[in-house]
Amino acid sequence: MDLLKRKNWWIWVLIFLVGNSLIGIILSALLNNYRRDAWYANVIYWVLGVICCFFPVSIMFAIFVIQSLCMAADKLEVPGKEIYTSPYSWILCLIVPILGWALFAILLLYLNIWCIISIYQGKGEKFITE
């Protein structure tokens, strides 16, 4: 069973309900978005984050989840590419209190839901390798 087929969109809804951050990680793995030379593939960064009392690791993991979700949304042709692929919009949402944090949550929800809609529309089927 391939999860990128149009008929399996309901599985992504279940994944969204069980673990929201899993959608970006699983989709990016299925869409072959991960690179060997990226920052998240370097073990030294993760070890240094663990040595610094786990707070940096949680921030690194959050950034990894958001980056994975954005890469998957970009490949699935989710509308609004100019906004969610720019790191400045994410940083601005984090810096501005209350309104920015609300927009941050809305942007994450928007990307998760539109990734599911894109799979429902069949945009993920072109990435299926036989």
Coordinates of N, CA and C in Angstrom, one line a residue:
M1 N 0.9 -1.2 0.0 CA 0.0 0.0 0.0 C 0.9 1.2 0.0
D2 N 0.7 2.1 -1.0 CA 1.5 3.3 -1.0 C 0.7 4.5 -0.5
L3 N 1.2 5.2 0.4 CA 0.5 6.2 1.1 C 0.3 7.5 0.3
L4 N 1.0 7.6 -0.8 CA 0.8 8.8 -1.7 C -0.3 8.7 -2.7
K5 N -1.0 7.5 -2.7 CA -2.1 7.4 -3.7 C -3.3 8.2 -3.2
R6 N -4.1 8.6 -4.1 CA -5.3 9.4 -3.8 C -6.3 8.7 -2.9
K7 N -6.4 7.4 -3.1 CA -7.4 6.7 -2.2 C -7.0 6.6 -0.8
N8 N -5.8 6.9 -0.5 CA -5.3 6.7 0.9 C -5.2 8.1 1.7
W9 N -6.0 9.0 1.2 CA -5.9 10.3 1.9 C -6.4 10.2 3.3
W10 N -7.3 9.3 3.6 CA -7.9 9.2 5.0 C -6.8 8.7 6.0
I11 N -5.8 8.0 5.5 CA -4.7 7.6 6.4 C -4.0 8.8 6.9
W12 N -3.8 9.8 6.0 CA -3.1 11.1 6.4 C -4.0 11.8 7.4
V13 N -5.3 11.8 7.3 CA -6.1 12.4 8.3 C -5.9 11.7 9.7
L14 N -5.8 10.4 9.7 CA -5.5 9.7 10.9 C -4.2 10.1 11.5
I15 N -3.2 10.2 10.6 CA -1.8 10.6 11.1 C -1.9 12.0 11.6
F16 N -2.6 12.8 11.0 CA -2.8 14.2 11.5 C -3.4 14.2 12.9
L17 N -4.4 13.4 13.1 CA -5.1 13.4 14.4 C -4.3 12.8 15.5
V18 N -3.5 11.8 15.1 CA -2.7 11.1 16.1 C -1.4 11.9 16.5
G19 N -0.7 12.3 15.5 CA 0.5 13.1 15.7 C 0.7 14.1 14.7
N20 N 0.5 15.3 15.0 CA 0.5 16.4 14.0 C 1.8 16.6 13.4
S21 N 2.9 16.4 14.1 CA 4.3 16.7 13.5 C 4.7 15.5 12.6
L22 N 4.0 14.4 12.7 CA 4.5 13.3 11.9 C 4.2 13.4 10.4
I23 N 3.2 14.3 10.1 CA 2.9 14.4 8.6 C 4.1 14.9 7.9
G24 N 4.7 16.0 8.3 CA 5.8 16.5 7.6 C 7.0 15.6 7.5
I25 N 7.3 14.9 8.5 CA 8.4 13.9 8.5 C 8.2 12.8 7.6
I26 N 7.0 12.2 7.7 CA 6.6 11.0 6.8 C 6.5 11.4 5.4
L27 N 5.8 12.6 5.1 CA 5.7 13.0 3.7 C 7.0 13.3 3.1
S28 N 7.9 14.0 3.8 CA 9.2 14.3 3.3 C 10.0 13.0 3.0
A29 N 9.9 12.0 3.8 CA 10.6 10.8 3.6 C 10.0 10.1 2.3
L30 N 8.7 10.1 2.1 CA 8.1 9.5 1.0 C 8.4 10.3 -0.3
L31 N 8.6 11.6 -0.2 CA 8.8 12.4 -1.4 C 10.3 12.6 -1.6
N32 N 11.2 11.9 -0.9 CA 12.6 12.0 -1.0 C 13.2 13.4 -0.9
N33 N 12.8 14.1 0.1 CA 13.2 15.5 0.3 C 14.5 15.6 1.1
Y34 N 14.8 14.6 1.9 CA 16.0 14.7 2.7 C 17.3 14.5 2.0
R35 N 18.3 15.4 2.4 CA 19.6 15.4 1.7 C 20.6 14.9 2.8
R36 N 21.7 14.3 2.3 CA 22.8 13.9 3.2 C 23.6 15.0 3.7
D37 N 23.7 16.1 2.9 CA 24.6 17.2 3.3 C 23.8 18.3 4.1
A38 N 22.6 18.1 4.5 CA 21.8 19.1 5.2 C 22.2 19.1 6.7
W39 N 21.8 20.2 7.4 CA 22.2 20.3 8.8 C 21.6 19.2 9.7
Y40 N 20.4 18.7 9.3 CA 19.8 17.7 10.2 C 20.4 16.3 10.0
A41 N 21.2 16.1 9.0 CA 21.9 14.8 8.8 C 23.2 14.7 9.5
N42 N 23.7 15.8 10.1 CA 25.0 15.9 10.8 C 24.7 15.5 12.3
V43 N 25.3 14.4 12.7 CA 25.1 13.9 14.0 C 25.7 14.8 15.1
I44 N 26.7 15.5 14.7 CA 27.4 16.4 15.7 C 26.5 17.4 16.2
Y45 N 25.7 18.0 15.4 CA 24.7 19.0 15.8 C 23.8 18.5 16.9
W46 N 23.3 17.3 16.7 CA 22.3 16.7 17.6 C 23.0 16.3 18.9
V47 N 24.3 15.8 18.8 CA 25.0 15.5 20.1 C 25.3 16.7 20.9
L48 N 25.7 17.8 20.2 CA 25.9 19.1 20.9 C 24.6 19.6 21.5
G49 N 23.5 19.4 20.9 CA 22.2 19.8 21.4 C 21.8 19.0 22.7
V50 N 22.1 17.7 22.7 CA 21.9 16.9 23.9 C 22.8 17.3 25.0
I51 N 24.0 17.6 24.7 CA 25.0 18.0 25.7 C 24.5 19.3 26.4
C52 N 23.9 20.1 25.7 CA 23.4 21.4 26.2 C 22.1 21.3 26.9
C53 N 21.8 20.2 27.5 CA 20.6 20.0 28.4 C 19.3 19.9 27.7
F54 N 19.2 19.3 26.5 CA 18.0 19.0 25.8 C 17.1 20.2 25.3
F55 N 17.3 21.4 25.8 CA 16.5 22.5 25.3 C 16.9 22.8 23.8
P56 N 18.2 22.8 23.4 CA 18.5 23.0 22.0 C 18.0 21.9 21.1
V57 N 18.0 20.7 21.6 CA 17.5 19.6 20.8 C 16.0 19.7 20.5
S58 N 15.2 20.2 21.5 CA 13.8 20.4 21.2 C 13.6 21.5 20.2
I59 N 14.4 22.6 20.2 CA 14.3 23.6 19.2 C 14.7 23.1 17.9
M60 N 15.8 22.3 17.8 CA 16.3 21.8 16.5 C 15.2 20.8 16.0
F61 N 14.6 20.0 16.8 CA 13.6 19.1 16.3 C 12.4 19.9 15.8
A62 N 12.0 20.9 16.5 CA 10.8 21.7 16.0 C 11.2 22.4 14.6
I63 N 12.4 22.9 14.4 CA 12.8 23.4 13.2 C 12.8 22.3 12.1
F64 N 13.3 21.2 12.4 CA 13.3 20.0 11.5 C 11.9 19.6 11.1
V65 N 11.0 19.6 12.0 CA 9.6 19.3 11.6 C 9.0 20.3 10.7
I66 N 9.2 21.6 11.0 CA 8.7 22.7 10.2 C 9.3 22.7 8.8
Q67 N 10.6 22.4 8.7 CA 11.3 22.4 7.5 C 10.8 21.2 6.6
S68 N 10.6 20.1 7.3 CA 10.1 18.9 6.6 C 8.7 19.1 6.0
L69 N 7.9 19.8 6.8 CA 6.5 20.1 6.4 C 6.5 21.0 5.2
C70 N 7.4 22.0 5.2 CA 7.5 23.0 4.2 C 8.0 22.4 2.9
M71 N 9.0 21.5 3.0 CA 9.5 20.8 1.8 C 8.5 19.9 1.2
A72 N 7.7 19.2 2.0 CA 6.6 18.4 1.5 C 5.5 19.2 0.8
A73 N 5.2 20.3 1.5 CA 4.1 21.2 0.9 C 4.6 21.8 -0.4
D74 N 5.8 22.1 -0.5 CA 6.4 22.7 -1.7 C 6.3 21.7 -2.9
K75 N 6.6 20.4 -2.6 CA 6.5 19.4 -3.7 C 5.1 19.0 -4.0
L76 N 4.2 19.2 -3.0 CA 2.8 18.9 -3.3 C 2.0 20.1 -3.8
E77 N 2.7 21.1 -4.2 CA 2.2 22.3 -4.8 C 1.0 23.0 -3.9
V78 N 1.3 23.1 -2.7 CA 0.4 23.8 -1.8 C 0.4 25.3 -2.1
P79 N -0.7 25.9 -2.2 CA -0.7 27.4 -2.5 C -0.1 28.2 -1.4
G80 N 0.5 29.3 -1.8 CA 1.2 30.2 -0.8 C 2.6 29.9 -0.6
K81 N 3.3 29.4 -1.6 CA 4.7 29.0 -1.6 C 5.6 30.2 -1.1
E82 N 5.2 31.4 -1.5 CA 6.0 32.5 -1.2 C 6.1 32.8 0.3
I83 N 5.0 32.4 1.0 CA 4.9 32.7 2.4 C 5.6 31.6 3.2
Y84 N 5.2 30.4 3.0 CA 5.7 29.3 3.9 C 7.1 28.8 3.6
T85 N 7.7 29.1 2.4 CA 9.1 28.7 2.1 C 10.1 29.8 2.5
S86 N 9.6 31.0 2.9 CA 10.5 32.0 3.4 C 10.7 31.9 4.9
P87 N 12.0 31.8 5.3 CA 12.2 31.7 6.7 C 11.9 33.0 7.5
Y88 N 11.8 34.1 6.8 CA 11.5 35.4 7.4 C 10.1 35.4 8.0
S89 N 9.1 34.8 7.3 CA 7.8 34.8 7.7 C 7.6 33.9 9.0
W90 N 8.4 32.8 9.1 CA 8.4 32.0 10.3 C 9.0 32.8 11.5
I91 N 10.1 33.4 11.2 CA 10.8 34.2 12.3 C 10.0 35.3 12.8
L92 N 9.3 36.0 11.8 CA 8.4 37.1 12.2 C 7.3 36.7 13.0
C93 N 6.7 35.5 12.7 CA 5.6 35.0 13.5 C 6.1 34.6 14.9
L94 N 7.3 34.2 15.1 CA 7.8 33.8 16.4 C 8.1 35.1 17.2
I95 N 8.6 36.1 16.6 CA 9.0 37.3 17.3 C 7.9 38.1 17.8
V96 N 6.8 38.3 17.0 CA 5.7 39.1 17.4 C 4.8 38.4 18.3
P97 N 4.6 38.9 19.5 CA 3.8 38.2 20.5 C 2.3 38.2 20.1
I98 N 1.6 37.3 20.7 CA 0.1 37.1 20.5 C -0.3 36.9 19.1
L99 N -0.3 38.0 18.3 CA -0.8 37.9 16.9 C 0.2 37.0 16.1
G100 N 1.5 37.2 16.3 CA 2.4 36.4 15.5 C 2.3 34.9 15.9
W101 N 2.1 34.6 17.2 CA 2.0 33.2 17.6 C 0.8 32.6 17.1
A102 N -0.3 33.4 17.0 CA -1.5 32.9 16.5 C -1.4 32.6 15.0
L103 N -0.7 33.5 14.3 CA -0.4 33.2 12.9 C 0.5 32.1 12.6
F104 N 1.4 31.8 13.5 CA 2.3 30.7 13.5 C 1.5 29.4 13.6
A105 N 0.6 29.3 14.5 CA -0.3 28.1 14.7 C -1.2 27.9 13.4
I106 N -1.7 29.0 12.9 CA -2.6 29.0 11.8 C -1.8 28.5 10.5
L107 N -0.5 29.0 10.4 CA 0.3 28.6 9.3 C 0.6 27.1 9.3
L108 N 0.9 26.6 10.5 CA 1.2 25.2 10.6 C -0.1 24.3 10.3
L109 N -1.2 24.8 10.8 CA -2.4 24.1 10.5 C -2.8 24.1 9.1
Y110 N -2.6 25.3 8.4 CA -2.8 25.5 7.0 C -2.0 24.5 6.2
L111 N -0.7 24.4 6.5 CA 0.2 23.5 5.8 C -0.2 22.0 6.0
N112 N -0.5 21.6 7.2 CA -0.9 20.2 7.4 C -2.2 19.9 6.7
I113 N -3.2 20.7 6.7 CA -4.5 20.5 6.1 C -4.3 20.5 4.6
W114 N -3.6 21.4 4.0 CA -3.4 21.5 2.6 C -2.6 20.4 2.0
C115 N -1.7 19.8 2.8 CA -0.9 18.6 2.3 C -1.9 17.5 2.2
I116 N -2.8 17.3 3.1 CA -3.8 16.3 3.0 C -4.7 16.5 1.8
I117 N -5.1 17.7 1.6 CA -6.0 18.1 0.5 C -5.3 17.8 -0.8
S118 N -4.0 18.1 -0.9 CA -3.2 17.9 -2.1 C -3.1 16.4 -2.4
I119 N -3.0 15.6 -1.4 CA -2.9 14.1 -1.6 C -4.3 13.6 -2.0
Y120 N -5.4 14.2 -1.5 CA -6.7 13.9 -1.9 C -7.0 14.3 -3.4
Q121 N -6.4 15.4 -3.8 CA -6.5 15.8 -5.2 C -5.6 15.0 -6.2
G122 N -4.7 14.1 -5.6 CA -3.9 13.3 -6.5 C -2.6 13.8 -6.8
K123 N -2.1 14.9 -6.2 CA -0.9 15.5 -6.5 C 0.3 14.7 -6.0
G124 N 0.1 13.8 -5.1 CA 1.2 13.0 -4.6 C 1.5 11.7 -5.5
E125 N 0.6 11.4 -6.4 CA 0.7 10.2 -7.2 C 1.8 10.2 -8.2
K126 N 2.3 11.4 -8.5 CA 3.4 11.5 -9.5 C 4.7 11.2 -8.9
F127 N 4.8 11.2 -7.5 CA 6.0 10.9 -6.8 C 6.1 9.4 -6.4
I128 N 5.1 8.6 -6.8 CA 5.2 7.2 -6.5 C 6.2 6.5 -7.4
T129 N 7.1 5.8 -6.8 CA 8.1 5.0 -7.5 C 7.7 3.5 -7.5
E130 N 7.7 3.0 -8.7 CA 7.3 1.6 -8.8 C 8.4 0.6 -8.5

